[in-house]
Structures are given as C-alpha cells and as structure tokens.
C-alpha cells in the first residue's frame, strides 16, 4: 500500500491542481491501486526466479521520429565501457535532437488516471512527455519530465543507486487541453519529446496506467527502486544546486554537456574539509551510511593540497573551490540534488587561454632592434616622436634613477615603458618611474617562465605548475614575455620586484579553468604563509565565468590585488569576459604608441585603465638573451602589474581597493572610447 509520505504528496498534487484549475470537474484525488492497472510491459521469470520486464504488452507498440531502439545500456548511461549487449527486459532507446520516442496503444486509454514509470536516462532532464490521440490528431501540451517545473503534474522519486527514477504522472493534469471535456479525454499514444535540442536516451523497466478510483501498490518487480521518498537518499523535492554552462549561463538542461563531465564546485562559506572529503568518498564509492550515490572522482592536484592543509575537518575551508570529474549526466544530477547544503553552485570546467594577438617577431640577442613581420610603421612613428636620448652620467647602486634604468635596457627602450612615465607625447626616450617595487612579489598566472633569462637573474621566487607538468618552464613564450614587461631588468616596469611563475596554461597557450582556480589557490596560500606584499597578474581570459570571478575575488579579499587583461575581441565588451568582468580586479585595455586605442582591444565599463599593448618588446624564450614582440591586452596588463608593484613597494599596507584608486587617480586623462574609463597608466613621481 502507499506509504503515508507518498499519499500526502499525491493528495497535495491533486489539491494544488484543483485549486489552480477549478474548471476540471473530472479530476479525482483518490488513491490508486494495481488491481485494474494496464501494464505496458509484460513480465517473464527466468529459471532463477528473477523477474524481468520484457517487451511491450499486447496491444502496445513503440515507434519514433529520430529514435533508435533498442540500444545497449552503456549508451543510455553514457558509459565508456565495452558492454554492447542489449538489456533483456528493458525498453531502451536514443532520440536525436528534437526527435521523439512513442508508445502507442491499439485501444485508447482514459485521460483521468495515473501513469507510473520506472525510468532512467537523460530523458529525465532533456525531454517532455506528451499524450496524443492519433485518430483526432489531438496532442496535450508537452510537460517537462523535470518535476521541479511541473509540481502539479509529476511526482518523481529517486534516483536510486542504479540511477532509476520512479515517475508518477497525473494524466488529467498533463492532458488538460482546452475545449475537450473529460468524456472525450481519451488518448492512444505516450510520447517522450526532446526539448533540449541535444537529444536524449532512456530506459524503461516498468510502465503502468492506473484508472480512476484505484490504489497504487508501492512494491515493484524491479528490485532496488524506492517505493517512497523516505527510501530515497536524495530528496527529490530539494532544490537542485545551480549549474553554469560554457558561457557562464545558468543551465537547466544538463544534456548541454554531452562530451565532458569535468566540473568546478563553489562551496558555501560554512563548508568544511570534512564535507569535501564526504563528497570525494561518495564519488569514489567509499562513503559509508545512507548517502546519495554519484560516481566519479575528485581531481588530484593543488586543490587536494589545499584541502589536506586544513587542520580541523570541521572548520570552514580557507579555499572554497574544488573540482570533480563525474561519470555521467546521471551522476551530475544526483550530485546537484545531494550537495545543496555545502555547494553554492557547480560550473562546467572549460578552456581559457592567453590574450595576445600575434607574435610579431622572436629576435636573437638582446640589444638588437627586432624586425617585425609587419611593416615598420610603428618603428617609424616612434622615431619621429622620440626626442634625443640623454647621455648616461652616473650609476648609483641600490637606487633606481633614470640613468640606471636607461643603461639596463636596449637602446631605444621599449616604447611602452617610455610612454607610461610621461603625461603626453612625444616620447622622450626615458623611463623614470617613482620606484622599482623592491620587496614586492609578482605572481604571474600564465604559460610559465624562462627563469634563466638575463632579465630575471636573481629575482625568481618559488613557482608552481597546475597545468599538468613537473616544472614551470615556458615552452610557449607568453608567460616569459608578460613577466619581462612586469618586472624584467631590461624590459620591465618594476625592476626590483620578485617574480613567481604560476603555470596554469600549457605550452599551447591554453588551460582549463580548474588549472586557473588551482593556481589562485596556491597564490593565496603562498602569500599568507610568507606575509609579503604581492600582486597577481592574469593576462588570460575566456567567456564569463562565475567561478573564475569568485576565485579571483577570494584572492582580492585576502589583500592581494589582481590585474587582468580586458580581452581581444576587437571592440568587444570586457564585461563578457572573466576575470576581466570582476569589479574588484584591475582590468586593462590596450593602446598604441600614438595614444590610439588598439584595434584588437576590448572596451566597456569593466575596463579600469589603458596601458601600452601594441608591438611590445619584452623577453623571449629563444635564448637567455632573446627578445620578442607581442601585441594584445596581455601585453598591456603587465605594465599595470609593474605599476602596482611600485605602489606596494612604497605603501605595502594598501588594500587592493586603495591600490586601484591610486592608479586611476594618477592616470593621464586620455579618452580612448566613450564607453570606457578615460585613464592611461602613469608611473612617474606625483602620480602613483
């Protein structure tokens, strides 16, 4: 018989429908039993007395549009195993995008009862059920099988350990078609219609139609399927944890992830390392007690190191992010149902990358004048604007003066350095900043560093690789170039700062969001352990991401400024990028040597400041003395990173907000775009 909890749920379903639809006089809120049920599948018993449901009952047939049936269960469950067998006793099918799978009856059935399904597959999250009458061409409105969106139509229990759901459909509610009375409310087809545009898979173990004024038995021939909510470890009535997709959008249909089940979890402030351990144990199948079942793994790496550093398993985490790999869509949805008490949201892991435009040249020895692949227009313009270079008069050890800076650089000096220490053109051939960032540590999240390059000698600190390698070497060149601009002896802004390479991108210039989050975790921990002033440089980005923004915000909240590039979408909105869209970050757009916005640069209200980003010469990786020329907001951002290091060298106790305010207040008032802040980076005395 029905458990009390299930009876109450069904009566609430009925009561809610009657209250909302007073014009439905034929709705019955009585309970049902299996006495007069119509089974859509027959039962057989094998020699071992094990009951199987097999094939459709007499008078029923299956058909579909874009449907394939039967299919192996590994297809339904999105597994990669080699089991290609067709399951005995189950209806299985896959449906193409916008297709449908139908069960048709030769004798119409009444639309005033209850449909019971034991069902599994992505059908539960990407499909709707629709009742049809092929004789009169009537169709009910499609109703999503996700019970959260149809509380008056469905009650869904489960899934159980094997992924089976028990769905009970109020046929009267589902077939409420205006203009048809209950006397004509008969149907002959039950269709499962794709509403996701992704297609779906399904398996049905049992299906029953119960007429009006009967009771439903709560035991099923299919073992292991719960009969009432109290038997289900995951409460189907609970809210699902929010899920964000490839563009930072809130996702309803989890079928949007057909190829990848790598995700990042943003944990609630009250979450503990014990909570994370329980999630990991559940994924691994080693959890004890009555717990929700979802399978996969907690990803190894820096996140695990952070969690292992927690001394008290009951204390809030110092880093509220971790990453997991799930086995299937089933496991994703089970997790979403189960972890709401400790997880704020889940976001699909994806790829981010560097934000430069192109490599113009990779020169040889330092001091050479690189010959760009493009025409030498920029070089000619700089020559026309540059005044005579002052002669070197003296060197004073331990003190940054104009002559020392000039001596340490190629002649002519990089135009970007030349430009940021003067309020207006023409360039004067001098870089004379107010300081050198002594005692400040710059953490560059990028492709690594050629640490033996002469631009960094004696100023390379500890680094880390979260991109899947053993060291922080740079096989791409972007990280070395960015670092050289931020603090290099020859090409850099803060010539006394210490560099820490945080390799989050591979040698192809790309990496996962989880790599970046792990790198930020290490930075936060490393700075906290050492207590020194620091700044993070992120010349990378991708589509808007809540987890990237939140992870960077966590670092900022720890007192560490974050400088990031605005992105290179040729006038695109920086607010569509992460971490460029983070309000607390310092987001940098690019200009050229004529004080014109770089054609490739993003703009918009999320940009805080402009800096040189076109044709920037900095350290290369061809040799320990090589230089390279790159363009992009990736090259603009490290100019600002170096300026932040100079500010912190003078005022190490400033907060990130105070550093940002000081930069903006000291910038030159140059208007590059009507929608973007008219601020250009300055590093000379009396500006920062």
XYZ file of C-alpha atoms in Angstrom:
688
model
C 0.000 0.000 0.000
C 1.003 3.620 -0.301
C 3.282 4.986 2.365
C 1.898 7.926 4.281
C 4.501 10.290 2.822
C 3.662 9.292 -0.763
C -0.079 9.526 -0.145
C 0.351 13.014 1.226
C 2.448 14.010 -1.780
C -0.140 12.743 -4.243
C -3.001 14.467 -2.436
C -1.034 17.705 -2.397
C -0.507 17.282 -6.122
C -4.236 16.805 -6.629
C -5.228 19.584 -4.271
C -2.881 22.022 -5.954
C -4.283 21.159 -9.352
C -7.904 21.518 -8.279
C -7.123 24.846 -6.666
C -5.414 26.089 -9.814
C -7.862 24.600 -12.315
C -11.387 24.812 -10.893
C -12.906 24.001 -14.314
C -11.654 20.384 -14.215
C -14.608 18.505 -12.716
C -13.312 15.081 -13.727
C -10.115 15.236 -11.647
C -10.068 12.605 -8.939
C -7.873 12.928 -5.871
C -8.479 9.381 -4.650
C -5.587 6.967 -4.439
C -4.911 4.201 -6.941
C -4.037 0.513 -6.734
C -2.733 -2.028 -9.184
C -5.964 -4.045 -9.222
C -7.095 -2.803 -12.636
C -3.798 -1.389 -13.864
C -2.865 -1.651 -17.517
C 0.728 -2.837 -17.840
C 2.541 -1.581 -20.900
C 5.244 -4.250 -20.476
C 4.843 -7.973 -19.828
C 6.704 -9.887 -17.127
C 8.663 -13.107 -17.531
C 10.523 -15.158 -14.935
C 13.795 -16.890 -15.689
C 14.898 -20.208 -14.253
C 16.413 -18.453 -11.264
C 13.062 -16.930 -10.293
C 14.382 -13.487 -11.159
C 11.635 -11.322 -12.569
C 12.303 -9.340 -15.731
C 10.023 -6.969 -17.567
C 10.299 -7.719 -21.227
C 8.875 -6.326 -24.419
C 5.639 -4.444 -24.801
C 2.360 -5.931 -23.695
C -0.219 -6.989 -26.242
C -1.852 -4.000 -27.870
C 1.185 -1.705 -27.488
C 3.924 -0.792 -29.939
C 6.944 1.509 -29.990
C 7.886 3.942 -32.732
C 9.538 7.321 -33.069
C 10.963 10.117 -35.121
C 14.749 10.271 -34.946
C 14.639 7.372 -32.471
C 16.823 4.268 -32.380
C 15.816 1.216 -30.341
C 16.809 -0.965 -28.659
C 20.243 0.265 -27.561
C 22.825 -1.034 -25.051
C 22.581 0.303 -21.506
C 26.092 1.756 -21.727
C 24.670 4.115 -24.350
C 21.751 5.066 -22.110
C 24.024 5.632 -19.127
C 26.729 7.410 -21.174
C 29.421 4.974 -20.090
C 32.597 4.231 -21.991
C 32.739 0.517 -21.204
C 32.746 -2.143 -23.900
C 29.430 -3.750 -22.941
C 27.387 -3.561 -26.146
C 24.696 -6.010 -25.099
C 21.022 -5.174 -25.446
C 19.470 -5.477 -21.977
C 16.884 -8.184 -21.505
C 13.544 -6.998 -20.299
C 14.037 -3.269 -20.757
C 12.815 -0.805 -23.322
C 15.802 1.279 -24.401
C 16.151 3.998 -27.000
C 18.144 7.015 -28.073
C 16.496 10.037 -29.671
C 18.078 12.600 -31.984
C 17.803 16.345 -31.267
C 14.171 17.480 -31.467
C 13.063 13.894 -32.085
C 10.664 11.719 -30.086
C 10.061 8.188 -28.851
C 6.479 6.946 -28.522
C 4.488 4.086 -27.056
C 1.216 3.587 -28.913
C -1.914 1.656 -27.888
C -4.354 -0.017 -30.283
C -7.166 0.647 -27.802
C -7.411 4.219 -26.447
C -6.970 4.754 -22.711
C -8.745 7.261 -20.466
C -7.050 10.505 -19.529
C -8.206 10.572 -15.923
C -5.766 8.235 -14.252
C -2.142 7.895 -13.289
C 0.882 6.806 -15.342
C 3.669 5.107 -13.400
C 7.126 4.796 -14.965
C 10.344 3.236 -13.729
C 12.722 5.150 -15.967
C 16.314 6.316 -16.298
C 18.428 8.311 -18.726
C 18.843 11.871 -19.900
C 15.156 11.760 -20.810
C 14.558 12.899 -17.210
C 16.302 16.198 -17.794
C 16.011 16.948 -21.516
C 12.606 15.683 -22.566
C 8.896 16.306 -22.098
C 6.006 13.862 -22.002
C 3.089 14.383 -24.370
C -0.178 12.464 -24.724
C -1.688 12.156 -28.190
C -4.763 10.823 -29.960
C -3.716 9.735 -33.421
C -7.352 9.380 -34.555
C -8.309 13.001 -33.901
C -4.773 14.447 -34.152
C -5.076 15.903 -30.667
C -1.955 16.494 -28.564
C -1.519 17.629 -24.996
C 0.935 20.352 -24.126
C 4.464 18.948 -23.674
C 5.288 18.785 -19.954
C 8.933 18.607 -18.899
C 9.777 15.418 -17.043
C 11.755 17.501 -14.574
C 9.291 17.586 -11.695
C 10.624 20.923 -10.442
C 8.851 22.612 -13.329
C 5.609 20.611 -13.166
C 4.748 20.211 -9.476
C 1.030 19.743 -10.223
C 1.674 17.109 -12.891
C 4.535 14.940 -11.640
C 5.887 13.367 -8.515
C 9.362 11.938 -9.104
C 11.205 9.746 -6.629
C 14.859 8.848 -6.854
C 17.203 8.205 -8.417
C 18.294 5.095 -6.583
C 21.838 3.694 -6.520
C 21.478 2.453 -10.102
C 20.019 5.661 -11.492
C 16.351 4.615 -11.688
C 13.606 7.143 -11.129
C 10.011 6.397 -10.228
C 7.860 8.966 -12.026
C 4.126 9.249 -11.395
C 2.245 11.384 -13.883
C -1.196 12.822 -13.200
C -2.634 12.154 -16.652
C -5.566 14.516 -16.098
C -3.227 17.401 -15.375
C -0.882 16.509 -18.210
C -3.738 16.294 -20.736
C -5.631 19.414 -19.751
C -6.442 20.543 -23.288
C -8.871 23.474 -23.573
C -12.079 22.597 -25.410
C -12.137 18.920 -24.515
C -14.290 17.533 -21.719
C -13.429 14.519 -19.657
C -15.905 12.433 -21.642
C -13.732 12.879 -24.718
C -10.453 12.800 -22.807
C -9.025 9.596 -24.293
C -5.600 9.028 -25.765
C -3.692 6.319 -27.578
C -0.051 7.484 -27.528
C 2.515 8.415 -24.874
C 5.406 10.339 -26.435
C 8.736 11.411 -24.999
C 9.753 14.556 -26.926
C 13.213 16.135 -26.931
C 13.019 19.773 -25.788
C 16.735 20.299 -25.250
C 17.987 20.301 -28.810
C 20.586 17.779 -27.641
C 18.633 14.541 -27.925
C 18.268 12.050 -25.072
C 18.492 8.407 -24.074
C 16.063 6.400 -21.982
C 15.438 3.015 -20.453
C 12.058 1.893 -19.116
C 11.883 -1.039 -16.697
C 8.178 -0.869 -15.895
C 5.190 1.176 -17.039
C 1.622 1.059 -15.738
C -1.572 3.021 -16.392
C -3.907 3.181 -13.401
C -7.553 4.080 -13.925
C -9.575 6.434 -11.726
C -10.590 5.397 -8.185
C -7.987 2.690 -7.624
C -4.935 2.393 -5.393
C -1.337 2.003 -6.390
C 0.736 -0.725 -4.779
C 4.108 0.551 -3.715
C 6.180 -2.570 -4.430
C 7.773 -3.149 -7.794
C 9.118 -6.191 -9.503
C 12.202 -4.141 -10.325
C 14.446 -4.568 -7.329
C 16.257 -1.714 -5.705
C 13.811 1.008 -6.794
C 12.497 3.001 -3.825
C 8.791 2.892 -3.100
C 8.542 6.146 -1.195
C 10.551 9.330 -0.629
C 11.732 8.025 2.736
C 13.594 5.264 0.928
C 15.482 7.663 -1.307
C 18.833 9.004 -0.123
C 18.438 12.070 -2.340
C 15.326 14.101 -1.608
C 13.733 14.758 -4.968
C 11.832 17.694 -3.523
C 15.021 19.564 -2.684
C 16.305 22.337 -4.930
C 18.996 21.433 -7.401
C 22.331 23.174 -6.980
C 22.600 25.876 -9.687
C 24.616 24.805 -12.716
C 26.532 27.142 -15.037
C 27.434 26.273 -18.602
C 30.048 27.069 -21.248
C 29.336 30.806 -21.356
C 28.609 31.317 -17.683
C 24.889 30.915 -18.332
C 22.537 29.249 -15.871
C 21.760 25.802 -17.287
C 18.506 23.905 -16.936
C 19.182 21.097 -19.387
C 22.211 19.067 -18.391
C 22.181 17.446 -21.808
C 24.129 20.540 -22.840
C 27.261 18.671 -21.689
C 27.428 15.632 -23.984
C 31.211 15.441 -24.152
C 32.568 16.493 -20.794
C 31.780 15.852 -17.162
C 34.524 17.922 -15.540
C 33.120 20.490 -13.133
C 34.146 23.062 -10.554
C 32.317 23.323 -7.246
C 31.953 26.646 -5.472
C 31.446 25.790 -1.828
C 29.382 27.627 0.743
C 31.179 29.659 3.447
C 30.177 27.058 6.046
C 31.616 24.119 4.083
C 34.431 22.199 5.755
C 37.176 19.888 4.564
C 35.094 17.109 6.086
C 32.254 17.996 3.718
C 34.612 17.875 0.744
C 36.016 14.546 1.926
C 32.494 13.122 2.060
C 31.807 14.300 -1.488
C 35.072 12.732 -2.670
C 34.319 9.479 -0.854
C 30.863 9.336 -2.418
C 32.357 9.880 -5.859
C 34.847 7.093 -5.215
C 32.163 4.746 -3.863
C 33.790 4.519 -0.440
C 31.282 6.575 1.564
C 29.595 4.872 4.492
C 25.984 5.106 5.603
C 22.828 6.058 3.749
C 24.258 8.582 1.300
C 23.344 9.742 -2.164
C 25.071 7.832 -4.929
C 27.003 9.726 -7.568
C 30.153 8.427 -9.121
C 33.343 9.974 -10.429
C 36.440 11.374 -8.791
C 37.794 14.410 -7.030
C 40.556 15.704 -9.245
C 44.052 15.454 -7.860
C 46.331 18.455 -7.767
C 46.589 21.722 -5.922
C 43.009 21.675 -4.684
C 43.722 18.469 -2.807
C 46.858 20.018 -1.337
C 44.830 22.944 -0.066
C 42.232 20.648 1.462
C 44.870 18.453 3.051
C 46.339 21.566 4.661
C 43.152 22.061 6.677
C 43.889 21.038 10.248
C 40.318 20.921 11.540
C 37.882 18.968 9.386
C 35.004 20.879 10.977
C 36.365 24.376 10.333
C 35.406 26.410 7.245
C 37.710 25.963 4.276
C 40.396 28.507 3.540
C 39.814 27.917 -0.192
C 36.134 27.334 -1.067
C 36.591 25.765 -4.517
C 37.371 22.310 -5.784
C 36.990 20.329 -8.996
C 35.500 16.956 -9.805
C 35.005 14.607 -12.716
C 31.650 12.841 -12.926
C 30.958 9.628 -14.770
C 27.719 10.648 -16.458
C 24.805 13.035 -16.626
C 23.043 10.868 -14.045
C 25.838 11.448 -11.591
C 25.809 15.183 -12.270
C 22.129 15.440 -11.437
C 22.423 13.198 -8.407
C 25.193 15.436 -7.110
C 23.114 18.546 -7.785
C 20.320 17.077 -5.699
C 22.531 15.870 -2.888
C 25.059 18.590 -2.084
C 22.935 21.715 -1.750
C 23.813 22.148 1.910
C 27.520 22.669 1.147
C 27.768 23.735 -2.527
C 26.702 27.184 -3.804
C 26.872 26.274 -7.481
C 28.510 23.954 -9.988
C 30.193 25.156 -13.166
C 31.397 23.211 -16.137
C 35.169 23.231 -16.455
C 36.354 24.633 -19.768
C 39.339 26.074 -21.575
C 40.851 29.508 -21.163
C 43.933 30.963 -22.776
C 46.302 33.819 -23.423
C 45.066 37.193 -24.626
C 47.686 38.418 -27.083
C 47.015 38.968 -30.755
C 50.069 37.670 -32.563
C 53.784 37.117 -32.289
C 55.424 39.710 -34.493
C 58.979 38.553 -34.034
C 61.237 36.402 -31.914
C 64.562 38.240 -32.002
C 68.001 36.967 -31.173
C 70.333 38.698 -28.816
C 69.128 41.454 -26.519
C 70.006 44.894 -27.794
C 69.129 44.034 -31.387
C 66.362 46.027 -32.997
C 63.795 43.346 -33.920
C 62.442 43.463 -37.467
C 58.694 42.880 -37.226
C 56.932 40.616 -39.654
C 54.586 43.552 -40.371
C 55.686 46.814 -41.928
C 57.841 49.026 -39.717
C 55.168 51.682 -39.351
C 55.280 51.599 -35.558
C 59.063 51.968 -35.521
C 58.939 54.948 -37.881
C 56.257 56.686 -35.836
C 58.212 56.162 -32.628
C 61.363 57.599 -34.222
C 59.510 60.724 -35.275
C 58.045 61.229 -31.798
C 61.116 60.390 -29.726
C 63.339 63.205 -28.544
C 67.100 62.894 -28.082
C 68.160 60.278 -25.570
C 70.033 61.762 -22.597
C 73.548 60.578 -22.031
C 74.352 58.297 -19.126
C 76.076 60.274 -16.413
C 76.288 58.033 -13.382
C 75.203 54.824 -11.718
C 74.183 54.671 -8.102
C 73.979 51.157 -6.709
C 70.761 50.193 -4.970
C 68.830 53.233 -6.173
C 66.603 53.486 -9.192
C 67.463 56.586 -11.175
C 66.787 57.455 -14.777
C 70.334 56.797 -15.903
C 70.446 53.375 -14.319
C 67.152 52.388 -15.826
C 68.245 53.527 -19.263
C 71.525 51.662 -19.013
C 69.758 48.416 -18.142
C 67.678 48.485 -21.294
C 68.142 48.182 -25.013
C 68.526 51.414 -26.909
C 65.924 52.555 -27.792
C 63.983 51.495 -24.734
C 60.628 49.747 -25.246
C 58.135 52.397 -26.229
C 55.643 51.159 -23.624
C 57.999 51.978 -20.753
C 58.862 55.283 -22.352
C 55.180 56.214 -22.574
C 53.965 55.410 -19.049
C 56.252 57.860 -17.244
C 55.106 60.965 -19.090
C 51.701 62.590 -19.356
C 51.696 63.248 -23.090
C 53.511 62.627 -26.366
C 56.093 62.968 -27.842
C 58.157 60.210 -26.275
C 61.374 61.383 -24.650
C 63.389 58.155 -24.680
C 63.458 57.920 -20.861
C 61.820 55.621 -18.345
C 61.932 57.266 -14.921
C 59.422 55.598 -12.556
C 58.945 56.638 -8.959
C 60.186 53.278 -7.658
C 61.157 49.727 -8.542
C 58.842 47.533 -6.480
C 61.527 46.338 -4.085
C 60.192 43.735 -1.648
C 57.042 43.091 -3.695
C 56.226 39.680 -5.159
C 54.524 39.360 -8.558
C 52.615 36.130 -9.249
C 52.133 35.665 -12.986
C 49.454 33.121 -13.945
C 50.467 32.148 -17.446
C 52.469 29.656 -19.526
C 55.476 29.611 -17.194
C 58.849 31.339 -17.267
C 62.280 31.008 -18.831
C 63.824 31.578 -15.419
C 67.388 31.599 -16.758
C 66.765 34.626 -18.971
C 69.060 37.505 -18.084
C 66.052 39.756 -17.482
C 65.145 37.763 -14.336
C 68.513 36.773 -12.871
C 68.461 36.804 -9.067
C 64.772 37.696 -8.842
C 62.888 34.436 -9.446
C 60.978 33.037 -6.495
C 59.177 29.765 -5.928
C 56.586 28.814 -8.507
C 54.079 26.064 -9.200
C 52.619 24.151 -12.138
C 48.889 23.369 -12.103
C 48.741 22.658 -15.842
C 49.939 19.082 -15.561
C 53.733 19.272 -15.625
C 56.651 18.921 -13.295
C 58.119 22.416 -13.549
C 57.302 25.990 -14.518
C 59.352 26.161 -17.719
C 57.827 28.104 -20.599
C 57.598 26.363 -23.966
C 55.226 28.937 -25.418
C 56.826 32.258 -24.590
C 53.797 34.208 -23.462
C 54.472 33.930 -19.722
C 58.100 34.944 -20.166
C 57.101 37.949 -22.276
C 54.454 39.089 -19.783
C 56.851 38.652 -16.854
C 59.544 40.629 -18.637
C 57.174 43.565 -19.074
C 56.057 43.448 -15.455
C 59.480 43.256 -13.770
C 62.319 42.459 -16.182
C 65.669 44.191 -15.741
C 65.754 45.314 -19.363
C 62.089 45.374 -20.421
C 60.161 45.670 -17.184
C 58.326 48.265 -15.123
C 59.118 47.097 -11.572
C 62.802 46.275 -11.937
C 63.356 45.257 -8.318
C 60.292 43.041 -7.773
C 60.419 39.249 -7.373
C 58.637 37.031 -9.929
C 56.752 33.813 -9.090
C 55.746 31.781 -12.167
C 52.355 30.097 -11.733
C 51.993 27.871 -14.760
C 48.264 27.441 -15.370
C 48.443 27.261 -19.182
C 50.190 24.650 -21.256
C 52.773 25.231 -23.944
C 49.925 25.628 -26.436
C 48.764 28.716 -24.539
C 45.581 27.090 -23.233
C 44.491 25.566 -19.953
C 41.399 24.611 -18.003
C 39.511 26.870 -15.639
C 40.300 24.370 -12.903
C 44.025 24.963 -13.587
C 43.497 28.686 -13.047
C 41.464 28.167 -9.876
C 44.159 25.839 -8.548
C 46.838 28.424 -9.352
C 44.913 31.118 -7.490
C 44.555 28.759 -4.522
C 48.318 28.286 -4.395
C 48.947 32.040 -4.623
C 46.616 32.775 -1.732
C 48.224 30.099 0.422
C 51.780 31.098 -0.528
C 51.285 34.789 0.200
C 49.562 34.019 3.506
C 52.430 31.754 4.547
C 55.067 34.395 3.769
C 53.272 37.616 4.661
C 54.779 39.758 1.942
C 53.123 42.341 -0.327
C 52.045 40.755 -3.595
C 50.124 41.281 -6.817
C 48.611 38.745 -9.232
C 48.937 39.220 -12.997
C 46.433 37.376 -15.216
C 46.996 38.025 -18.929
C 44.443 35.382 -19.803
C 40.726 35.074 -20.093
C 37.687 33.459 -21.585
C 33.912 33.686 -21.597
C 32.228 34.970 -18.456
C 32.705 32.530 -15.606
C 31.232 32.825 -12.113
C 33.863 30.518 -10.641
C 36.854 32.341 -12.162
C 35.487 35.669 -10.949
C 34.690 34.308 -7.497
C 38.106 32.649 -7.123
C 39.881 35.864 -8.116
C 37.610 37.805 -5.743
C 38.658 35.462 -2.936
C 42.309 36.324 -3.615
C 41.480 40.040 -3.625
C 39.597 39.649 -0.340
C 42.843 38.220 1.096
C 44.530 41.562 0.346
C 46.183 40.706 -2.982
C 45.432 42.965 -5.980
C 44.581 41.159 -9.222
C 45.467 42.744 -12.591
C 43.880 41.223 -15.691
C 43.678 41.836 -19.425
C 40.452 43.121 -20.975
C 40.469 40.666 -23.892
C 40.997 40.960 -27.643
C 37.588 40.839 -29.315
C 38.189 43.955 -31.435
C 35.944 46.347 -29.560
C 34.071 43.685 -27.633
C 32.708 44.216 -24.140
C 35.221 43.322 -21.433
C 32.252 42.635 -19.145
C 31.605 39.468 -21.171
C 34.994 38.031 -20.143
C 36.436 36.522 -16.988
C 38.250 37.606 -14.951
C 38.017 40.962 -16.795
C 34.403 41.403 -15.649
C 35.270 41.120 -11.949
C 34.581 44.526 -10.342
C 37.393 44.195 -7.796
C 40.053 43.362 -10.377
C 42.098 45.964 -12.254
C 41.065 45.404 -15.875
C 43.442 46.765 -18.524
C 42.726 47.701 -22.138
C 45.358 48.419 -24.793
C 46.571 51.488 -26.672
C 49.284 52.032 -29.272
C 52.220 54.429 -29.490
C 50.075 57.189 -30.991
C 47.702 57.165 -27.993
C 45.031 55.465 -30.073
C 43.081 52.509 -28.776
C 44.470 49.257 -30.166
C 42.094 47.877 -32.780
C 42.017 44.475 -31.087
C 41.296 45.745 -27.560
C 38.073 45.158 -25.691
C 36.411 48.195 -24.141
C 33.428 48.952 -21.902
C 32.520 49.812 -18.356
C 34.546 46.958 -16.871
C 37.818 48.497 -18.111
C 39.617 50.484 -15.394
C 42.691 51.763 -17.196
C 44.598 51.734 -20.500
C 48.269 50.822 -20.976
C 50.586 50.154 -23.922
C 49.739 46.858 -25.641
C 50.639 47.159 -29.342
C 54.067 45.997 -30.579
C 55.539 45.442 -27.118
C 59.125 44.234 -26.928
C 59.996 42.005 -23.974
C 61.883 38.849 -23.029
C 61.741 35.877 -25.409
C 62.488 32.190 -24.983
C 64.812 31.525 -27.941
C 67.787 32.070 -25.633
C 68.662 33.614 -22.288
C 69.113 36.970 -24.026
C 66.310 36.763 -26.594
C 63.558 39.316 -27.084
C 60.155 39.056 -28.718
C 57.445 41.439 -29.873
C 53.825 40.722 -28.995
C 50.581 42.644 -29.200
C 47.463 42.285 -27.095
C 45.781 43.277 -23.882
C 48.030 40.564 -22.445
C 50.882 42.977 -23.040
C 49.012 45.972 -21.600
C 48.164 44.266 -18.315
C 51.746 43.606 -17.080
C 52.580 47.307 -17.436
C 49.898 47.891 -14.814
C 51.087 44.914 -12.770
C 54.518 46.510 -12.547
C 52.951 49.826 -11.519
C 51.032 48.066 -8.753
C 54.298 46.542 -7.541
C 55.826 50.036 -7.427
C 52.868 51.315 -5.377
C 53.080 48.404 -2.949
C 56.839 48.873 -2.665
C 56.163 52.340 -1.313
C 52.972 51.511 0.630
C 52.845 47.761 1.372
C 49.799 48.061 3.624
C 47.448 49.446 0.986
C 44.353 47.373 0.254
C 43.535 46.272 -3.308
C 40.803 48.929 -3.498
C 43.252 51.622 -2.377
C 45.836 50.481 -4.924
C 43.254 50.593 -7.691
C 42.067 54.045 -6.625
C 45.648 55.331 -6.596
C 46.308 54.014 -10.092
C 43.151 55.565 -11.506
C 43.642 58.882 -9.735
C 47.226 59.170 -11.028
C 46.428 58.202 -14.609
C 46.607 60.590 -17.537
C 43.146 61.738 -18.661
C 43.144 60.348 -22.200
C 39.764 59.410 -23.706
C 40.059 56.312 -25.887
C 36.396 55.251 -26.083
C 33.144 56.922 -24.957
C 32.123 53.770 -23.058
C 35.456 53.267 -21.320
C 37.290 54.988 -18.477
C 39.492 57.860 -19.821
C 42.535 56.805 -17.812
C 46.034 55.985 -19.081
C 48.687 54.413 -16.846
C 51.353 56.676 -15.325
C 54.307 55.647 -13.140
C 56.289 58.837 -12.573
C 56.583 60.801 -9.332
C 53.466 62.597 -8.124
C 51.192 60.133 -9.970
C 51.468 56.912 -8.020
